[in-house]
């Protein structure tokens, strides 16, 4: 990262959030019964699987179309819980992946779930499928699967984009109970419009804590809440200080040069070409603005490194010899 | 095959040994031995050891990115023959050099995993065809399409990249059967089918909106009302007529506050004072959730699911 972009403030805030999460994880290890508010979408999981069992139809899960990252890992964690319940009811499952790495991890996790439940013989290796890594080919493939298998319950959790509505409406067409959640704020409204239950925002990350009640996960959830409180306090503090500061009169102004990426403090007279000597502080003159946009002086950007006296420049004649002589050649 | 591997030589560093140099051969052989040792070691490792091994690798991989984030990136890239300003600058330069290599490792892993994905696809569909399961004809279509696309796509790429030094294939009139087939399969069929799937969303939006906007509860009423205001504000004729009506009212009553009731103003207020803060709040929550999740995975604190 570039400290000159955000200053040390960004790092400090992030480290504070990390500390909140870690402190609460270790606090929660010794305590029991931390409260988590009711999340309707997660309560519906058992009902959805029960319905699929009664109807003798499969449960279909999609961990989004993103790569292997925190979002898809969390989706697979939730699907592990769904699969656990489905395995107990001997309900068939389908897990469709659009990314090969996610597919590999999902396959391992689902197999482990069956093994842990002592039902290895019921694990169907084709229940976790790699469909396609092209967005709409994946959408077509999964929609076809929903229609052919007539899934009784569908879980769309992860990173979704334009295909979200295709999945949700296809599942609705076959009368499936739908539980959905996306970290993409642009897709959440589509899920809200089309699905029965939706996990909004960080409810998605709270799901594994909610389903397992593991102290580590619940503690991390409390840490996130501390983080939210800290952010609320910072917003309020920023609002008050910025409002108060903008009532002040100043004779200094900040001037940014977007071409060079530098900024400097000059007198108001210089900044306004002698029009005014004083003026009310603008947003760019406030402390809050400077915290997020530190001043980059020309001197700070003018970096001169010393030359290495032992450096031998690489040959440029394409020599196929050996050693460093061939380093720059052969183009 | 040699032309496939040909590339411009990057500047020499720890990650790029000079071509044909003994150091390069030593590093390649060392990497192969290390890779094989890791492969067999992981395959035959006792089950109870697998979790610590995975946790160690996860921690080390995560540590690289954490340090990359914490160590300041050099503002000016290091030129050959320059000495770092100080240890922090040296660390920043090392991380900048290492990042593309680490990304390469991730890409190589992804390529292997893609192979596993294709294997899964082939297994499922070949089994379906063998057992003549429902809709097995679609599986034949999929396999034939896959083979055709791979064959023609690869041949087309080889021709355009390595067999056309004069760039004659830039002009479609010089295309051979292979180029035409590749174009037909990709631009003529695949892209069109993608566009068709995307177009379906328009109809799905309509049916989903019909269900969502039915006035069943306070929430759906609020949703419907705000959506209606936003949609009306985007209709030029409605916005103009509404604005004219408000202008007449302002002139009639002399109350300029009524200007705020123009539909474009109301829609703008909804967007900036309701929608934007709500989205930002959700994104704060999502960001914190991702951070907590990342820490748990990195430090191996999560039990069950993926971490098991």
Coordinates of C-alpha atoms in Angstrom, one line a residue:
Chain A
X1 CA 0.0 0.0 0.0
X2 CA 1.0 3.7 -0.2
X3 CA 1.0 5.4 3.1
X4 CA 0.9 8.7 1.2
X5 CA -2.5 7.9 -0.2
X6 CA -4.3 7.5 3.1
X7 CA -1.7 8.3 5.8
X8 CA -1.2 6.0 8.7
X9 CA -4.9 6.5 9.7
X10 CA -6.2 3.7 7.5
X11 CA -3.7 1.2 8.9
X12 CA -4.4 2.2 12.5
X13 CA -8.2 1.8 12.0
X14 CA -7.7 -1.5 10.4
X15 CA -5.4 -2.7 13.1
X16 CA -7.9 -1.5 15.7
X17 CA -10.7 -3.6 14.0
X18 CA -8.4 -6.6 13.9
X19 CA -7.7 -6.1 17.6
X20 CA -11.4 -6.0 18.4
X21 CA -12.0 -9.2 16.6
X22 CA -9.1 -11.0 18.2
X23 CA -9.9 -9.7 21.7
X24 CA -13.5 -10.9 21.5
X25 CA -12.5 -14.3 20.0
X26 CA -10.3 -14.9 23.1
X27 CA -12.9 -13.5 25.4
X28 CA -15.6 -15.7 23.9
X29 CA -13.5 -18.9 24.3
X30 CA -14.2 -18.9 28.0
X31 CA -17.9 -17.7 27.9
X32 CA -21.0 -19.4 26.8
X33 CA -24.4 -18.3 25.5
X34 CA -23.6 -15.0 23.8
X35 CA -26.7 -13.6 22.3
X36 CA -27.2 -13.4 18.5
X37 CA -30.4 -11.8 17.2
X38 CA -32.8 -13.9 15.2
X39 CA -32.0 -14.2 11.5
X40 CA -35.0 -15.4 9.6
X41 CA -33.1 -16.6 6.6
X42 CA -31.0 -18.9 8.7
X43 CA -34.0 -20.2 10.7
X44 CA -35.6 -21.2 7.4
X45 CA -32.8 -23.6 6.5
X46 CA -34.2 -26.5 8.5
X47 CA -37.7 -25.9 7.1
X48 CA -36.4 -25.8 3.5
X49 CA -34.5 -29.0 3.9
X50 CA -37.5 -30.6 5.6
X51 CA -39.7 -29.6 2.7
X52 CA -37.2 -31.1 0.2
X53 CA -37.1 -34.3 2.2
X54 CA -40.9 -34.6 2.2
X55 CA -41.1 -33.9 -1.6
X56 CA -38.2 -36.2 -2.3
X57 CA -36.4 -33.5 -4.3
X58 CA -32.9 -32.2 -4.0
X59 CA -31.5 -29.1 -2.3
X60 CA -29.5 -26.9 -4.7
X61 CA -26.7 -24.6 -3.5
X62 CA -24.6 -22.1 -5.4
X63 CA -21.7 -20.3 -3.8
X64 CA -21.7 -17.5 -6.4
X65 CA -19.4 -17.0 -9.3
X66 CA -16.5 -15.4 -7.5
X67 CA -13.1 -17.0 -7.1
X68 CA -11.8 -18.6 -3.9
X69 CA -12.0 -15.8 -1.4
X70 CA -13.5 -15.0 2.0
X71 CA -17.0 -14.8 0.4
X72 CA -17.0 -18.2 -1.2
X73 CA -15.3 -19.8 1.8
X74 CA -18.1 -18.4 4.0
X75 CA -20.7 -19.7 1.5
X76 CA -19.1 -23.1 1.6
X77 CA -19.1 -23.0 5.4
X78 CA -22.8 -22.3 5.4
X79 CA -23.4 -25.1 2.8
X80 CA -21.4 -27.5 5.1
X81 CA -24.1 -26.9 7.7
X82 CA -26.9 -27.2 5.2
X83 CA -25.4 -30.5 3.9
X84 CA -25.0 -31.8 7.5
X85 CA -28.8 -31.4 8.0
X86 CA -29.5 -32.8 4.5
X87 CA -27.3 -35.8 5.2
X88 CA -29.2 -36.5 8.4
X89 CA -32.5 -36.5 6.4
X90 CA -30.8 -38.4 3.5
X91 CA -31.9 -35.5 1.2
X92 CA -29.9 -35.3 -2.1
X93 CA -27.9 -32.2 -2.6
X94 CA -26.5 -30.4 -5.6
X95 CA -23.7 -27.8 -5.3
X96 CA -22.9 -26.0 -8.5
X97 CA -19.6 -24.1 -8.8
X98 CA -18.4 -21.6 -11.4
X99 CA -14.8 -21.6 -10.2
X100 CA -12.5 -24.6 -10.3
X101 CA -10.8 -23.6 -7.0
X102 CA -14.1 -23.2 -5.2
X103 CA -15.2 -26.5 -6.7
X104 CA -12.2 -28.4 -5.3
X105 CA -12.6 -26.9 -1.9
X106 CA -16.4 -27.5 -1.9
X107 CA -15.9 -31.1 -2.9
X108 CA -13.5 -31.7 0.0
X109 CA -15.8 -30.0 2.5
X110 CA -18.9 -31.8 1.4
X111 CA -17.2 -35.2 1.5
X112 CA -15.9 -34.4 5.0
X113 CA -19.4 -33.5 6.2
X114 CA -20.7 -36.9 5.1
X115 CA -17.7 -38.7 6.6
X116 CA -18.2 -36.9 10.0
X117 CA -21.8 -37.8 10.0
X118 CA -20.9 -41.4 9.4
X119 CA -22.6 -41.5 6.1
X120 CA -19.7 -41.8 3.6
X121 CA -21.7 -44.3 1.6
X122 CA -24.4 -41.7 0.9
X123 CA -21.9 -39.2 -0.5
X124 CA -22.4 -38.8 -4.2
X125 CA -19.2 -37.5 -5.9
X126 CA -21.3 -35.9 -8.6
X127 CA -23.3 -33.9 -6.1
X128 CA -20.7 -31.1 -6.2
X129 CA -20.3 -30.0 -9.8
X130 CA -18.1 -27.6 -11.8
X131 CA -20.5 -26.2 -14.4
X132 CA -18.7 -23.4 -16.2
X133 CA -16.6 -20.4 -15.5
X134 CA -18.4 -18.3 -18.0
X135 CA -21.1 -16.2 -16.3
X136 CA -24.1 -16.9 -18.5
X137 CA -23.1 -20.4 -19.4
X138 CA -23.1 -21.1 -15.7
X139 CA -26.4 -19.3 -15.3
X140 CA -27.9 -21.5 -18.1
X141 CA -26.4 -24.7 -16.7
X142 CA -27.7 -24.1 -13.2
X143 CA -31.1 -22.9 -14.4
X144 CA -31.4 -26.1 -16.4
X145 CA -30.5 -28.2 -13.4
X146 CA -33.1 -26.4 -11.2
X147 CA -35.7 -27.0 -13.9
X148 CA -34.8 -30.7 -14.6
X149 CA -34.3 -31.7 -10.9
X150 CA -37.2 -29.5 -9.7
X151 CA -35.1 -28.5 -6.6
X152 CA -37.3 -28.1 -3.6
X153 CA -34.9 -25.7 -1.8
X154 CA -32.3 -23.4 -3.2
X155 CA -29.5 -21.6 -1.5
X156 CA -27.8 -18.8 -3.4
X157 CA -25.0 -17.5 -1.1
X158 CA -21.9 -15.7 -2.3
X159 CA -20.8 -13.3 -4.9
X160 CA -23.5 -12.9 -7.5
X161 CA -23.9 -10.5 -10.4
X162 CA -26.3 -10.3 -13.2
X163 CA -27.2 -14.0 -13.0
X164 CA -28.7 -13.6 -9.6
X165 CA -32.2 -12.9 -10.9
X166 CA -32.0 -15.7 -13.4
X167 CA -31.4 -18.2 -10.6
X168 CA -33.9 -16.7 -8.3
X169 CA -36.7 -16.5 -10.8
X170 CA -36.0 -20.0 -12.2
X171 CA -36.2 -21.4 -8.7
X172 CA -39.4 -19.5 -8.1
X173 CA -40.8 -21.1 -11.3
X174 CA -40.4 -24.6 -9.9
X175 CA -41.8 -23.5 -6.5
X176 CA -38.5 -23.9 -4.5
X177 CA -38.0 -22.2 -1.1
X178 CA -35.2 -19.8 -1.7
X179 CA -32.6 -18.5 0.8
X180 CA -30.2 -16.0 -0.8
X181 CA -27.5 -13.6 0.3
X182 CA -24.9 -11.7 -1.6
X183 CA -22.2 -9.4 -0.5
X184 CA -22.8 -7.3 -3.7
X185 CA -25.1 -4.5 -2.6
X186 CA -26.2 -4.1 -6.2
X187 CA -27.6 -7.7 -6.3
X188 CA -29.3 -7.7 -2.9
X189 CA -32.4 -5.8 -4.1
X190 CA -32.9 -8.5 -6.8
X191 CA -32.7 -11.2 -4.3
X192 CA -35.1 -9.3 -2.0
X193 CA -37.6 -9.0 -4.8
X194 CA -37.4 -12.6 -5.9
X195 CA -36.4 -14.8 -2.9
X196 CA -38.2 -16.0 0.2
X197 CA -35.4 -15.2 2.6
X198 CA -32.4 -12.9 2.1
X199 CA -29.3 -12.4 4.2
X200 CA -28.4 -8.8 3.9
X201 CA -24.9 -7.5 4.2
X202 CA -23.0 -8.9 7.2
X203 CA -25.8 -11.3 8.1
X204 CA -24.0 -13.4 5.5
X205 CA -20.8 -13.5 7.6
X206 CA -22.8 -14.0 10.8
X207 CA -24.4 -17.2 9.4
X208 CA -21.8 -19.7 10.5
X209 CA -21.7 -18.2 14.0
X210 CA -25.5 -18.3 14.1
X211 CA -25.7 -21.9 12.9
X212 CA -22.9 -23.4 14.9
X213 CA -22.8 -21.1 18.0
X214 CA -19.1 -21.8 18.1
X215 CA -17.5 -19.5 20.7
X216 CA -14.8 -18.4 18.3
X217 CA -17.3 -17.4 15.6
X218 CA -19.6 -15.7 18.1
X219 CA -16.7 -13.8 19.6
X220 CA -15.7 -12.6 16.2
X221 CA -19.2 -11.4 15.6
X222 CA -19.0 -9.4 18.8
X223 CA -15.7 -8.0 17.6
X224 CA -17.4 -6.9 14.4
X225 CA -20.1 -5.2 16.5
X226 CA -17.4 -3.3 18.4
X227 CA -16.0 -2.3 15.1
X228 CA -19.4 -1.0 13.9
X229 CA -19.7 1.0 17.2
X230 CA -16.2 2.5 16.6
X231 CA -17.2 3.5 13.1
X232 CA -20.4 5.1 14.3
X233 CA -18.4 7.1 16.9
X234 CA -15.8 8.1 14.2
X235 CA -18.6 9.3 11.9
X236 CA -20.2 11.3 14.7
X237 CA -16.8 12.8 15.7
X238 CA -15.9 13.6 12.1
X239 CA -19.3 15.2 11.6
X240 CA -19.0 17.4 14.7
X241 CA -15.4 18.4 14.1
X242 CA -15.8 19.1 10.4
X243 CA -19.0 21.2 11.0
X244 CA -17.2 23.2 13.7
X245 CA -14.1 23.7 11.6
X246 CA -15.9 24.9 8.6
X247 CA -17.3 27.8 10.6
X248 CA -13.8 29.0 11.2
X249 CA -12.0 31.7 9.2
X250 CA -8.6 30.8 7.7
X251 CA -5.9 32.6 5.8
X252 CA -4.3 29.4 4.6
X253 CA -5.5 27.2 1.8
X254 CA -4.6 23.8 0.5
X255 CA -3.8 23.6 -3.3
X256 CA -3.7 20.2 -5.0
X257 CA -1.9 19.6 -8.3
X258 CA -3.7 16.6 -9.7
X259 CA -1.2 16.2 -12.6
X260 CA 1.9 15.9 -10.3
X261 CA -0.1 14.3 -7.5
X262 CA 1.3 16.9 -5.0
X263 CA -0.3 19.4 -2.7
X264 CA 0.9 22.4 -0.7
X265 CA -0.4 24.9 1.8
X266 CA -0.4 28.5 0.5
X267 CA -2.0 31.8 1.7
X268 CA -5.6 32.4 0.7
X269 CA -4.4 35.5 -1.2
X270 CA -2.1 33.3 -3.3
X271 CA -4.7 30.6 -3.8
X272 CA -7.4 33.1 -4.9
X273 CA -5.0 35.4 -6.8
X274 CA -5.3 38.2 -4.3
X275 CA -9.1 38.3 -4.4
X276 CA -9.4 37.5 -0.7
X277 CA -7.0 37.4 2.2
X278 CA -9.3 35.3 4.4
X279 CA -12.1 32.9 3.9
X280 CA -14.2 30.3 5.6
X281 CA -12.5 26.9 5.8
X282 CA -13.5 24.6 3.0
X283 CA -13.8 20.8 3.3
X284 CA -10.3 20.5 1.9
X285 CA -8.9 22.7 4.6
X286 CA -10.2 20.6 7.5
X287 CA -8.2 18.2 9.7
X288 CA -10.6 15.4 8.8
X289 CA -9.8 15.9 5.1
X290 CA -6.1 15.9 5.8
X291 CA -6.3 12.7 7.8
X292 CA -7.6 10.9 4.7
X293 CA -5.7 12.9 2.2
X294 CA -2.2 13.7 3.6
X295 CA -0.2 16.4 1.9
X296 CA 2.2 15.1 -0.6
X297 CA 5.0 17.6 -1.1
X298 CA 7.2 17.6 -4.2
X299 CA 10.2 16.9 -2.0
X300 CA 8.5 13.7 -0.7
X301 CA 8.0 12.5 -4.2
X302 CA 11.5 13.4 -5.4
X303 CA 13.3 10.1 -4.6
X304 CA 17.0 9.8 -5.5
X305 CA 18.6 6.5 -4.8
X306 CA 22.4 6.1 -4.8
X307 CA 24.0 4.0 -7.6
X308 CA 25.5 0.6 -6.7
X309 CA 29.3 0.8 -7.4
X310 CA 29.4 -2.9 -8.0
X311 CA 26.6 -3.0 -10.5
X312 CA 27.4 -4.5 -13.9
X313 CA 24.9 -3.4 -16.6
X314 CA 23.4 -6.4 -18.4
X315 CA 24.5 -7.2 -22.0
X316 CA 22.0 -6.2 -24.7
X317 CA 23.3 -8.2 -27.6
X318 CA 21.3 -11.3 -27.0
X319 CA 24.3 -13.3 -25.8
X320 CA 23.5 -16.9 -25.0
X321 CA 26.4 -17.3 -22.8
X322 CA 26.1 -17.7 -19.1
X323 CA 26.0 -15.7 -15.9
X324 CA 24.8 -12.2 -15.6
X325 CA 26.0 -11.2 -19.1
X326 CA 22.9 -12.8 -20.6
X327 CA 20.5 -11.2 -18.2
X328 CA 19.2 -8.5 -20.4
X329 CA 19.7 -10.1 -23.8
X330 CA 17.9 -12.5 -26.0
X331 CA 14.8 -10.4 -26.6
Chain B
X1 CA 6.6 -25.6 -28.2
X2 CA 9.6 -23.3 -27.6
X3 CA 7.7 -20.3 -29.0
X4 CA 5.0 -20.8 -26.5
X5 CA 7.5 -20.3 -23.7
X6 CA 9.2 -17.4 -25.4
X7 CA 8.9 -14.1 -23.6
X8 CA 10.8 -10.9 -23.1
X9 CA 13.4 -11.3 -20.3
X10 CA 12.4 -9.4 -17.1
X11 CA 15.1 -7.6 -15.1
X12 CA 17.2 -10.1 -13.0
X13 CA 16.3 -10.4 -9.4
X14 CA 15.9 -13.1 -6.8
X15 CA 12.8 -14.2 -8.7
X16 CA 14.3 -13.9 -12.2
X17 CA 17.6 -15.6 -12.6
X18 CA 19.4 -14.9 -15.8
X19 CA 18.5 -17.2 -18.7
X20 CA 20.7 -20.3 -19.2
X21 CA 22.6 -19.5 -16.0
X22 CA 23.7 -22.3 -13.6
X23 CA 21.7 -20.5 -10.8
X24 CA 18.6 -20.8 -12.9
X25 CA 19.0 -24.5 -13.5
X26 CA 19.8 -25.1 -9.8
X27 CA 16.6 -23.2 -8.8
X28 CA 14.5 -25.1 -11.3
X29 CA 15.8 -28.5 -10.2
X30 CA 15.5 -27.4 -6.5
X31 CA 11.9 -26.3 -7.1
X32 CA 11.0 -29.6 -8.8
X33 CA 12.5 -31.6 -6.0
X34 CA 10.7 -29.4 -3.4
X35 CA 7.4 -29.7 -5.3
X36 CA 7.7 -33.5 -5.5
X37 CA 8.6 -33.7 -1.8
X38 CA 5.7 -31.5 -0.9
X39 CA 3.3 -33.5 -3.2
X40 CA 4.3 -36.9 -1.7
X41 CA 4.7 -35.5 1.8
X42 CA 1.1 -34.1 1.7
X43 CA -0.3 -37.3 0.1
X44 CA 1.2 -39.6 2.7
X45 CA 1.1 -37.3 5.7
X46 CA -1.0 -38.7 8.6
X47 CA -4.5 -37.3 8.8
X48 CA -3.8 -35.5 12.1
X49 CA -0.9 -33.7 10.5
X50 CA -2.8 -32.5 7.5
X51 CA -4.6 -29.7 9.4
X52 CA -1.4 -28.2 10.8
X53 CA 0.3 -28.4 7.4
X54 CA -2.6 -26.6 5.7
X55 CA -2.8 -24.1 8.5
X56 CA 1.0 -23.4 8.2
X57 CA 0.7 -22.8 4.4
X58 CA -2.4 -20.7 4.9
X59 CA -0.6 -18.6 7.5
X60 CA 2.5 -18.1 5.4
X61 CA 0.5 -17.2 2.3
X62 CA -1.6 -14.8 4.3
X63 CA 1.5 -13.4 6.0
X64 CA 3.0 -12.4 2.6
X65 CA -0.1 -10.3 1.7
X66 CA -0.3 -8.8 5.2
X67 CA 3.4 -7.7 5.0
X68 CA 2.9 -6.5 1.5
X69 CA 0.0 -4.3 2.8
X70 CA 2.0 -3.1 5.8
X71 CA 5.3 -2.4 4.1
X72 CA 5.1 0.9 2.1
X73 CA 5.3 0.3 -1.7
X74 CA 8.2 2.4 -3.1
X75 CA 6.9 5.6 -4.7
X76 CA 9.5 5.2 -7.4
X77 CA 10.3 1.8 -8.9
X78 CA 13.9 0.8 -8.4
X79 CA 16.0 1.1 -11.5
X80 CA 18.8 -1.4 -12.2
X81 CA 22.0 -0.5 -10.4
X82 CA 20.3 1.6 -7.7
X83 CA 20.7 1.0 -4.0
X84 CA 17.6 1.1 -1.7
X85 CA 17.3 4.2 0.4
X86 CA 16.9 2.2 3.7
X87 CA 15.7 -1.2 4.9
X88 CA 12.0 -0.2 4.6
X89 CA 12.6 0.8 0.9
X90 CA 14.5 -2.5 0.4
X91 CA 11.6 -4.5 1.9
X92 CA 9.1 -2.6 -0.3
X93 CA 11.2 -3.3 -3.4
X94 CA 11.5 -7.0 -2.5
X95 CA 7.7 -7.3 -2.0
X96 CA 7.0 -5.4 -5.3
X97 CA 9.3 -7.8 -7.1
X98 CA 7.9 -10.9 -5.4
X99 CA 4.2 -10.0 -5.9
X100 CA 4.0 -11.0 -9.6
X101 CA 5.8 -14.3 -8.8
X102 CA 3.3 -15.1 -6.0
X103 CA 0.5 -14.2 -8.4
X104 CA 2.1 -16.6 -10.9
X105 CA 2.0 -19.4 -8.3
X106 CA -1.6 -18.7 -7.6
X107 CA -2.3 -18.8 -11.4
X108 CA -0.5 -22.1 -11.8
X109 CA -2.5 -23.6 -9.0
X110 CA -5.7 -22.3 -10.6
X111 CA -4.7 -23.9 -13.9
X112 CA -4.3 -27.2 -12.1
X113 CA -7.6 -26.8 -10.4
X114 CA -9.3 -25.9 -13.7
X115 CA -8.1 -29.3 -14.9
X116 CA -9.9 -30.9 -12.0
X117 CA -13.0 -28.9 -12.8
X118 CA -13.0 -30.1 -16.4
X119 CA -12.4 -33.7 -15.1
X120 CA -15.5 -33.3 -13.0
X121 CA -17.5 -32.1 -15.9
X122 CA -16.3 -34.9 -18.1
X123 CA -16.9 -37.6 -15.5
X124 CA -20.5 -36.4 -14.8
X125 CA -21.5 -36.1 -18.5
X126 CA -19.7 -39.3 -19.8
X127 CA -21.4 -41.2 -17.0
X128 CA -24.8 -39.7 -17.9
X129 CA -24.3 -40.7 -21.6
X130 CA -23.2 -44.2 -20.7
X131 CA -26.2 -44.8 -18.4
X132 CA -28.5 -43.0 -20.9
X133 CA -29.9 -40.9 -18.0
X134 CA -32.6 -38.3 -18.6
X135 CA -31.6 -35.6 -21.1
X136 CA -28.3 -37.4 -22.0
X137 CA -28.5 -35.8 -25.4
X138 CA -27.6 -32.5 -23.8
X139 CA -24.4 -34.1 -22.4
X140 CA -23.4 -35.1 -25.9
X141 CA -23.9 -31.5 -27.1
X142 CA -21.8 -30.2 -24.2
X143 CA -18.9 -32.6 -24.8
X144 CA -18.9 -32.0 -28.6
X145 CA -19.1 -28.2 -28.0
X146 CA -16.2 -28.5 -25.6
X147 CA -14.0 -30.4 -27.9
X148 CA -14.8 -28.2 -30.9
X149 CA -14.2 -25.0 -29.0
X150 CA -10.9 -26.3 -27.5
X151 CA -9.7 -27.5 -30.9
X152 CA -10.6 -24.6 -33.1
X153 CA -9.9 -22.0 -30.4
X154 CA -6.4 -23.3 -29.8
X155 CA -5.6 -23.8 -33.5
X156 CA -6.8 -20.2 -34.2
X157 CA -4.6 -18.8 -31.4
X158 CA -1.5 -20.7 -32.6
X159 CA -2.1 -19.4 -36.2
X160 CA -2.6 -15.8 -35.2
X161 CA 0.1 -15.7 -32.6
X162 CA 2.9 -17.7 -34.2
X163 CA 2.1 -18.5 -37.9
X164 CA 1.2 -15.0 -39.1
X165 CA 4.3 -12.7 -38.8
X166 CA 2.8 -10.3 -41.5
X167 CA -0.5 -9.9 -39.6
X168 CA -2.5 -11.1 -42.7
X169 CA -5.1 -12.7 -40.5
X170 CA -6.1 -9.3 -39.1
X171 CA -8.2 -9.1 -42.2
X172 CA -11.0 -11.6 -42.2
X173 CA -10.8 -12.1 -46.0
X174 CA -7.6 -14.0 -45.4
X175 CA -9.1 -16.3 -42.8
X176 CA -8.8 -20.1 -43.2
X177 CA -11.5 -22.6 -42.3
X178 CA -10.0 -22.8 -38.8
X179 CA -10.3 -19.1 -38.2
X180 CA -13.8 -19.0 -39.6
X181 CA -14.9 -21.9 -37.4
X182 CA -13.3 -20.3 -34.3
X183 CA -15.1 -17.0 -35.0
X184 CA -18.4 -18.8 -35.6
X185 CA -18.1 -20.8 -32.4
X186 CA -17.1 -17.9 -30.2
X187 CA -18.6 -14.7 -31.7
X188 CA -21.3 -16.4 -33.7
X189 CA -22.7 -18.8 -31.1
X190 CA -21.3 -18.4 -27.6
X191 CA -21.4 -14.7 -27.4
X192 CA -25.0 -14.7 -28.8
X193 CA -26.1 -17.2 -26.3
X194 CA -24.6 -15.2 -23.5
X195 CA -26.5 -12.2 -24.8
X196 CA -29.7 -14.2 -25.0
X197 CA -29.3 -15.3 -21.3
X198 CA -28.5 -11.7 -20.3
X199 CA -31.7 -10.5 -22.1
X200 CA -33.8 -12.9 -20.1
X201 CA -33.1 -10.7 -17.1
X202 CA -35.4 -8.1 -18.5
X203 CA -38.4 -10.5 -18.2
X204 CA -37.3 -11.8 -14.9
X205 CA -37.1 -8.3 -13.5
X206 CA -40.7 -7.8 -14.5
X207 CA -42.0 -10.9 -12.9
X208 CA -39.9 -10.4 -9.7
X209 CA -40.9 -6.7 -9.4
X210 CA -44.6 -7.7 -9.8
X211 CA -44.3 -10.1 -6.8
X212 CA -42.1 -7.7 -4.7
X213 CA -44.2 -4.6 -5.2
X214 CA -47.5 -6.1 -4.3
X215 CA -48.7 -4.2 -1.2
X216 CA -48.6 -6.9 1.4
X217 CA -46.8 -5.2 4.3
X218 CA -45.5 -1.8 5.4
X219 CA -42.0 -2.7 4.0
X220 CA -43.3 -3.7 0.5
X221 CA -45.5 -0.5 0.5
X222 CA -42.4 1.7 1.2
X223 CA -40.4 -0.3 -1.4
X224 CA -43.2 0.2 -4.0
X225 CA -43.6 3.9 -3.2
X226 CA -39.9 4.7 -3.4
X227 CA -39.5 2.7 -6.6
X228 CA -42.4 4.4 -8.2
X229 CA -41.0 7.9 -7.4
X230 CA -37.6 6.9 -8.8
X231 CA -39.1 5.4 -12.0
X232 CA -41.4 8.5 -12.5
X233 CA -38.5 10.8 -12.0
X234 CA -36.6 9.1 -14.9
X235 CA -39.5 9.6 -17.3
X236 CA -38.9 12.9 -19.0
X237 CA -42.5 13.7 -19.8
X238 CA -43.7 13.0 -16.2
X239 CA -40.9 14.9 -14.6
X240 CA -41.5 17.9 -16.9
X241 CA -45.3 18.0 -16.2
X242 CA -44.8 17.5 -12.5
X243 CA -42.2 20.3 -12.5
X244 CA -44.6 22.6 -14.3
X245 CA -47.3 21.9 -11.8
X246 CA -45.0 22.7 -8.9
X247 CA -43.8 25.9 -10.6
X248 CA -47.4 27.0 -10.9
X249 CA -48.0 26.3 -7.3
X250 CA -44.8 28.2 -6.2
X251 CA -46.0 31.2 -8.3
X252 CA -49.5 30.9 -6.9
X253 CA -48.6 30.6 -3.3
X254 CA -45.2 32.4 -3.2
X255 CA -43.8 29.5 -1.2
X256 CA -40.4 28.5 -2.7
X257 CA -40.1 25.5 -0.3
X258 CA -42.6 23.8 -2.6
X259 CA -39.8 23.5 -5.2
X260 CA -38.5 20.6 -3.1
X261 CA -41.5 18.6 -4.1
X262 CA -40.5 18.4 -7.7
X263 CA -40.3 14.7 -8.5
X264 CA -36.6 14.9 -9.6
X265 CA -35.8 16.6 -6.2
X266 CA -37.7 14.0 -4.2
X267 CA -36.0 11.2 -6.2
X268 CA -32.6 12.8 -5.7
X269 CA -33.2 13.2 -2.0
X270 CA -34.2 9.5 -1.7
X271 CA -31.0 8.5 -3.6
X272 CA -28.6 10.6 -1.6
X273 CA -30.2 10.6 1.8
X274 CA -31.8 7.1 2.0
X275 CA -30.2 4.8 -0.5
X276 CA -26.5 5.9 -0.4
X277 CA -26.2 5.9 3.4
X278 CA -28.0 2.5 3.6
X279 CA -25.6 1.0 1.0
X280 CA -22.6 2.5 2.8
X281 CA -23.8 1.1 6.1
X282 CA -24.2 -2.4 4.5
X283 CA -20.7 -2.1 3.0
X284 CA -19.2 -1.2 6.4
X285 CA -20.8 -4.4 7.8
X286 CA -19.7 -6.5 4.8
X287 CA -16.1 -5.1 5.1
X288 CA -15.9 -5.9 8.8
X289 CA -17.4 -9.4 8.2
X290 CA -14.8 -10.1 5.5
X291 CA -12.0 -8.8 7.7
X292 CA -13.1 -11.1 10.6
X293 CA -13.5 -14.0 8.3
X294 CA -10.0 -13.4 6.8
X295 CA -8.4 -13.2 10.3
X296 CA -10.1 -16.4 11.4
X297 CA -9.0 -18.3 8.3
X298 CA -5.5 -16.8 8.3
X299 CA -4.9 -17.7 12.0
X300 CA -6.6 -21.1 11.7
X301 CA -9.2 -20.1 14.4
X302 CA -12.1 -21.4 12.5
X303 CA -13.3 -24.9 13.1
X304 CA -15.5 -26.9 10.8
X305 CA -16.4 -26.2 7.2
X306 CA -13.5 -25.2 5.1
X307 CA -11.0 -25.0 7.9
X308 CA -11.7 -28.6 9.0

